[in-house]
Short mmCIF file of C-alpha atoms in Angstrom, two decimals:
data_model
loop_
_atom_site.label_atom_id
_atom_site.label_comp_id
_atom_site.label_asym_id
_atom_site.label_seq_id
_atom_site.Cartn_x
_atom_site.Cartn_y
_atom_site.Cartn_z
CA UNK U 220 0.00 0.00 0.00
CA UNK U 221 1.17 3.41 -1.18
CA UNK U 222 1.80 5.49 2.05
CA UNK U 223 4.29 8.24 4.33
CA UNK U 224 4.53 6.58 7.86
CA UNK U 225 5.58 8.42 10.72
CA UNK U 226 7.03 7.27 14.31
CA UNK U 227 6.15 8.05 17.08
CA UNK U 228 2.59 9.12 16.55
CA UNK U 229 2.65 10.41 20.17
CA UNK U 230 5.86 12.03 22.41
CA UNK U 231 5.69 13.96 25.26
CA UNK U 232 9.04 14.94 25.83
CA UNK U 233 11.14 17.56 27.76
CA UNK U 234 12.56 20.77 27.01
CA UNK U 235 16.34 20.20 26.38
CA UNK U 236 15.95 16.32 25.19
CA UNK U 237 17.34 15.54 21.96
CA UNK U 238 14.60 13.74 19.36
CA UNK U 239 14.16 12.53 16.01
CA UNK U 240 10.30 12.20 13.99
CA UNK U 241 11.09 9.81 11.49
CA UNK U 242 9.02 9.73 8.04
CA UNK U 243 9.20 7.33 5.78
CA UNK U 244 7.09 7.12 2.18
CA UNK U 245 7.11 4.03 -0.22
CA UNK U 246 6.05 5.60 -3.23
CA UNK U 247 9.70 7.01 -4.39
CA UNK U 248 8.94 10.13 -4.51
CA UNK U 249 11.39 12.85 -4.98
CA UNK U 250 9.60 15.83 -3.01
CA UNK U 251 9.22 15.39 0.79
CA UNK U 252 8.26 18.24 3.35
CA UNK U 253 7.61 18.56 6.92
CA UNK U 254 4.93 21.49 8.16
CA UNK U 255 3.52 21.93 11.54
CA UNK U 256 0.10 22.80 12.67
CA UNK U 257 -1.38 24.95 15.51
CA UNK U 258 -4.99 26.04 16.45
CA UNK U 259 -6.18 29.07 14.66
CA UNK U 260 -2.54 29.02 12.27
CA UNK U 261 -3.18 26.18 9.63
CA UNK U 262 -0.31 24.50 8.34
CA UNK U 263 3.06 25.91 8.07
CA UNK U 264 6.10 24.54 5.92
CA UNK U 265 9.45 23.94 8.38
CA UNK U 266 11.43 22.48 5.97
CA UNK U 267 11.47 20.91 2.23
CA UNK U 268 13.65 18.27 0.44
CA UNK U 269 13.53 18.01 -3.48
CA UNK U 270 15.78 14.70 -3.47
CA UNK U 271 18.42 13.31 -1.85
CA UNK U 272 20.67 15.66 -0.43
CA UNK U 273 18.74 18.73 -1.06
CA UNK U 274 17.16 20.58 1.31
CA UNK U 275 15.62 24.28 1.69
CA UNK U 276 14.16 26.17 4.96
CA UNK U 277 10.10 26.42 4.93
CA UNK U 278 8.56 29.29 6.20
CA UNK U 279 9.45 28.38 10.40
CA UNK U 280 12.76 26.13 10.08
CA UNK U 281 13.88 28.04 13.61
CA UNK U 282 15.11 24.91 16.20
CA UNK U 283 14.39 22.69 13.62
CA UNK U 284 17.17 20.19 11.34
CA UNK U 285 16.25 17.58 9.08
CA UNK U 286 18.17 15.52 6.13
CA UNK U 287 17.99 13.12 3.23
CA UNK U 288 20.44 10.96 2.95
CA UNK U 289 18.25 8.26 1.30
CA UNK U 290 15.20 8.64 -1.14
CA UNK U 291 12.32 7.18 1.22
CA UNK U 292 13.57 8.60 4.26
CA UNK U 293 13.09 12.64 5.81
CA UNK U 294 13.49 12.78 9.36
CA UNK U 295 13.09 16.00 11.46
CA UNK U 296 15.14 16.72 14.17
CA UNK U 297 14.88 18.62 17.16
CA UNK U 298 18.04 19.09 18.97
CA UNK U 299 16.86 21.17 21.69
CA UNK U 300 12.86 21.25 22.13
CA UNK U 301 10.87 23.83 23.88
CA UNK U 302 7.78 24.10 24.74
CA UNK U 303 6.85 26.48 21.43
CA UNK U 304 7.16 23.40 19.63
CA UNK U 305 4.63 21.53 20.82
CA UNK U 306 2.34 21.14 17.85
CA UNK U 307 0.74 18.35 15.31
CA UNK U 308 3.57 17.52 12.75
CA UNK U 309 2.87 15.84 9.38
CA UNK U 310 5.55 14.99 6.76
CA UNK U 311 4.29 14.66 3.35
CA UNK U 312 5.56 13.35 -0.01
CA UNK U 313 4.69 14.13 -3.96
CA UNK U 314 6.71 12.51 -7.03
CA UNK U 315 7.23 16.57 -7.89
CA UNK U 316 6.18 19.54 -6.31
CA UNK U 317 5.07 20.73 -9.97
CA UNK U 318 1.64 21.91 -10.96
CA UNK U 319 -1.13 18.55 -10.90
CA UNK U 320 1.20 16.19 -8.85
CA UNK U 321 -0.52 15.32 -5.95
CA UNK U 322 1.12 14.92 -2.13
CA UNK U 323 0.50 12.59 0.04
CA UNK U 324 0.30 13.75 4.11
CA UNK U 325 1.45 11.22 6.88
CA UNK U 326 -1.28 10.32 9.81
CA UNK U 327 1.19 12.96 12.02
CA UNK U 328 2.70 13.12 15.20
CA UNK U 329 1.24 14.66 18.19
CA UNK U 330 4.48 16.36 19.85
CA UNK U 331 4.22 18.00 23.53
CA UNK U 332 6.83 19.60 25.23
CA UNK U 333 6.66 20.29 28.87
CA UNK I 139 2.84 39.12 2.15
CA UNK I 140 1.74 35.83 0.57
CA UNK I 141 -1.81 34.62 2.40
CA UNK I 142 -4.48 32.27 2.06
CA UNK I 143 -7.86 33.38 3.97
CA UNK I 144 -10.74 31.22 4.23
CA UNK I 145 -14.59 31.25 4.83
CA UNK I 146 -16.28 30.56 6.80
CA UNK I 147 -14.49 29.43 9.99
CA UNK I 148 -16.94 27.03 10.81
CA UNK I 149 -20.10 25.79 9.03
CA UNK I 150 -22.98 23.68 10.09
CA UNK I 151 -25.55 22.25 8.19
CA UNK I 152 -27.74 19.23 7.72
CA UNK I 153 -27.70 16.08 6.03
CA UNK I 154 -28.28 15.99 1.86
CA UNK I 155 -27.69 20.14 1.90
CA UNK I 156 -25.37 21.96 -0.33
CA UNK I 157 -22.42 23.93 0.75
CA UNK I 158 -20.22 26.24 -0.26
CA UNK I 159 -16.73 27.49 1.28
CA UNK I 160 -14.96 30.03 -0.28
CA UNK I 161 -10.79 30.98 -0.16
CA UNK I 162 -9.49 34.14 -1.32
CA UNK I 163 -5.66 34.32 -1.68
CA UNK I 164 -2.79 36.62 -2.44
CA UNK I 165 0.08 34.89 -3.31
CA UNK I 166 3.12 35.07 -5.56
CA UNK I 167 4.22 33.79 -7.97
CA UNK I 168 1.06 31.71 -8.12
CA UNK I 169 1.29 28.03 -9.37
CA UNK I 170 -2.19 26.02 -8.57
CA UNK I 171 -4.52 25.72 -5.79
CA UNK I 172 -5.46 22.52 -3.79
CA UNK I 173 -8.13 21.74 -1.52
CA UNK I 174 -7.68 19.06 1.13
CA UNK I 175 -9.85 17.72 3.54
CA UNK I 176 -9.06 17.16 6.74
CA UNK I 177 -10.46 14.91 9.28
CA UNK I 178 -10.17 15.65 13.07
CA UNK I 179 -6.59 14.09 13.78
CA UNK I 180 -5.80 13.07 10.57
CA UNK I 181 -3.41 14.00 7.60
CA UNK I 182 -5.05 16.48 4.90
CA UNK I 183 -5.94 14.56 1.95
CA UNK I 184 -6.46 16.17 -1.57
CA UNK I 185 -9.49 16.91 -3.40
CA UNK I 186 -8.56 18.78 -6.24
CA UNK I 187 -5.70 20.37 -7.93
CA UNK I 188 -5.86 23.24 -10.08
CA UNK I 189 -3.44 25.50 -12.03
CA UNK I 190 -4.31 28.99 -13.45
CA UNK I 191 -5.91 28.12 -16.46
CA UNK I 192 -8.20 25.49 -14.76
CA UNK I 193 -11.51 27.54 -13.99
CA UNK I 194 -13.71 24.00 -12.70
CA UNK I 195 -12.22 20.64 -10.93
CA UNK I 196 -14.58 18.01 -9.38
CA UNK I 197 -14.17 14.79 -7.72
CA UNK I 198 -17.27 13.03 -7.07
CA UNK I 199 -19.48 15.31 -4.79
CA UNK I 200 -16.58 18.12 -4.63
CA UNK I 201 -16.49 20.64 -7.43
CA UNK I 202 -14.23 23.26 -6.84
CA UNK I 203 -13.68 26.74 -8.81
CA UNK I 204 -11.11 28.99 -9.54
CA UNK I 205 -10.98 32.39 -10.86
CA UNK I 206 -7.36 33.75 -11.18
CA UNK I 207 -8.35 37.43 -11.96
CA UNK I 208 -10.16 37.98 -8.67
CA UNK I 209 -7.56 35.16 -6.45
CA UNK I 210 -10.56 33.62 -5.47
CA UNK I 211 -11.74 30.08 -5.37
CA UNK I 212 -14.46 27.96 -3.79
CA UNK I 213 -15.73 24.39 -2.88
CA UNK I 214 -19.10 23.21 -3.23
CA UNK I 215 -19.80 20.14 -1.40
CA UNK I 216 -23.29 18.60 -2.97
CA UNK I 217 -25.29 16.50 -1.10
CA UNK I 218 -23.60 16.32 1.82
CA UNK I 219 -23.29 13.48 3.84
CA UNK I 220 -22.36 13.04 7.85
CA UNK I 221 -18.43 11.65 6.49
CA UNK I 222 -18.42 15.21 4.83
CA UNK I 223 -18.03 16.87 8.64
CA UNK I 224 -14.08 17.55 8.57
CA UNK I 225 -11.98 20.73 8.28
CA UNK I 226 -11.10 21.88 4.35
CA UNK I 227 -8.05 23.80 3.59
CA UNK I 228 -7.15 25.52 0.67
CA UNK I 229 -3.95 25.78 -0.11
CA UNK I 230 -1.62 27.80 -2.69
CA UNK I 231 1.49 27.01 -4.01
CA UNK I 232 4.23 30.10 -4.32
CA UNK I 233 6.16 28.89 -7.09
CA UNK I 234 7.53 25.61 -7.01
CA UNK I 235 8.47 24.35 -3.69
CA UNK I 236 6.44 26.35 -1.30
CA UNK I 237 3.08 26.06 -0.14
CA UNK I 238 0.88 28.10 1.76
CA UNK I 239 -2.75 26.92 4.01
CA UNK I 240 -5.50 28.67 4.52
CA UNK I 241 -6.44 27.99 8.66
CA UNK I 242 -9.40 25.72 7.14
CA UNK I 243 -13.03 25.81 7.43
CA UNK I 244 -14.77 23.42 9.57
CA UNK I 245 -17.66 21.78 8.54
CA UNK I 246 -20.10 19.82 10.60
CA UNK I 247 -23.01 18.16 9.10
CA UNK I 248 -26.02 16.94 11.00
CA UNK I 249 -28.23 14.27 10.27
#
């Protein structure tokens, strides 16, 4: 089944604490991005990967890193979390980011950070 | 500054009614407009895709519009049923890599 899988689904975490969201897609697409959303702000882009290796800043990349060091494979990382970044996370995946190419949105990952 | 506004924030209405939500947007450069739904929870899924010289898109029930002159588009949900209650973002893509949500509008359909 065609899909972008990410773990945990859940973390409640500490400020200071090190973590990783890992997303994963099957579908070998080239385009993979990560956005975050809040009450009342919609969806915002953090950070965007157009293939292996290549990576741009979204609109909020602040305390965020990611990388692509494989196709299938975009995690986000969060070296030092505070509480501002608690938030719903989804990582999403299209073949292209060009005109009628559709992307595909992970279930997302409930992050709290106390 | 590149923005997506939606309307309303929240709609109710009952079962087998028509709908209509409406996004205005000013972005740039402007490359096509998607609208997702949304379920409490859940990852956005698309409904349509269109680019500026699209004016109509439907998918089943869904038919949205576009009119590129005014940066206005809308979704008309026909018929609705209760599995239409969700959240529906529009969304705009600024060039090729970036994209840019509306905050949604919720929809909650009663039987």
């Amino acid at each position: 089944e065609a899909q972008v899988t990410q773990n945990p689904r859940y973390l409640i975490t500490v400020t200071g604490k090190k973590l990783t969201v890992t997303c994963s897609q099957n579908m070998n697409h080239e385009y993979m991005s990560w956005y975050r959303q809040d009450p009342g702000l919609g969806l915002r882009q953090i950070y965007y990967s157009m293939n292996v290796e290549v990576t741009d800043k979204g609109d909020v990349p602040e305390g965020y890193k990611v990388s692509r060091k494989e196709k299938r494979n975009f995690p986000l990382i969060l070296e030092s979390p505070s509480p501002n970044q608690t938030s719903l996370y989804f990582c999403a995946s299209s073949l292209s980011p060009m005109a009628t190419y559709e992307q595909y949105f992970g279930p997302g990952t409930r992050l709290t950070v106390t | 500054k590149n923005q997506v506004e939606q309307s309303p924030q929240s709609l109710i209405i009952l079962e087998g009614k028509n709908c209509t939500l409406q996004c205005n947007y000013t972005v740039s450069p402007f490359s096509n407009l998607r609208w997702y739904k949304q379920d409490t929870g859940r990852g956005p899924v698309s409904l349509t895709i269109m680019t500026f010289s699209e004016n109509t898109k439907s998918n089943g029930r869904y038919t949205a519009t576009l009119d590129a002159d005014t940066k206005q588009s809308s979704l008309h949900i026909t018929a609705s049923q209760l599995s239409d209650s969700a959240s529906y973002i529009c969304v705009v893509s600024a060039g090729t890599y970036k994209y840019i949500f509306g905050t949604g509008t919720r929809l909650k359909v009663l039987a």
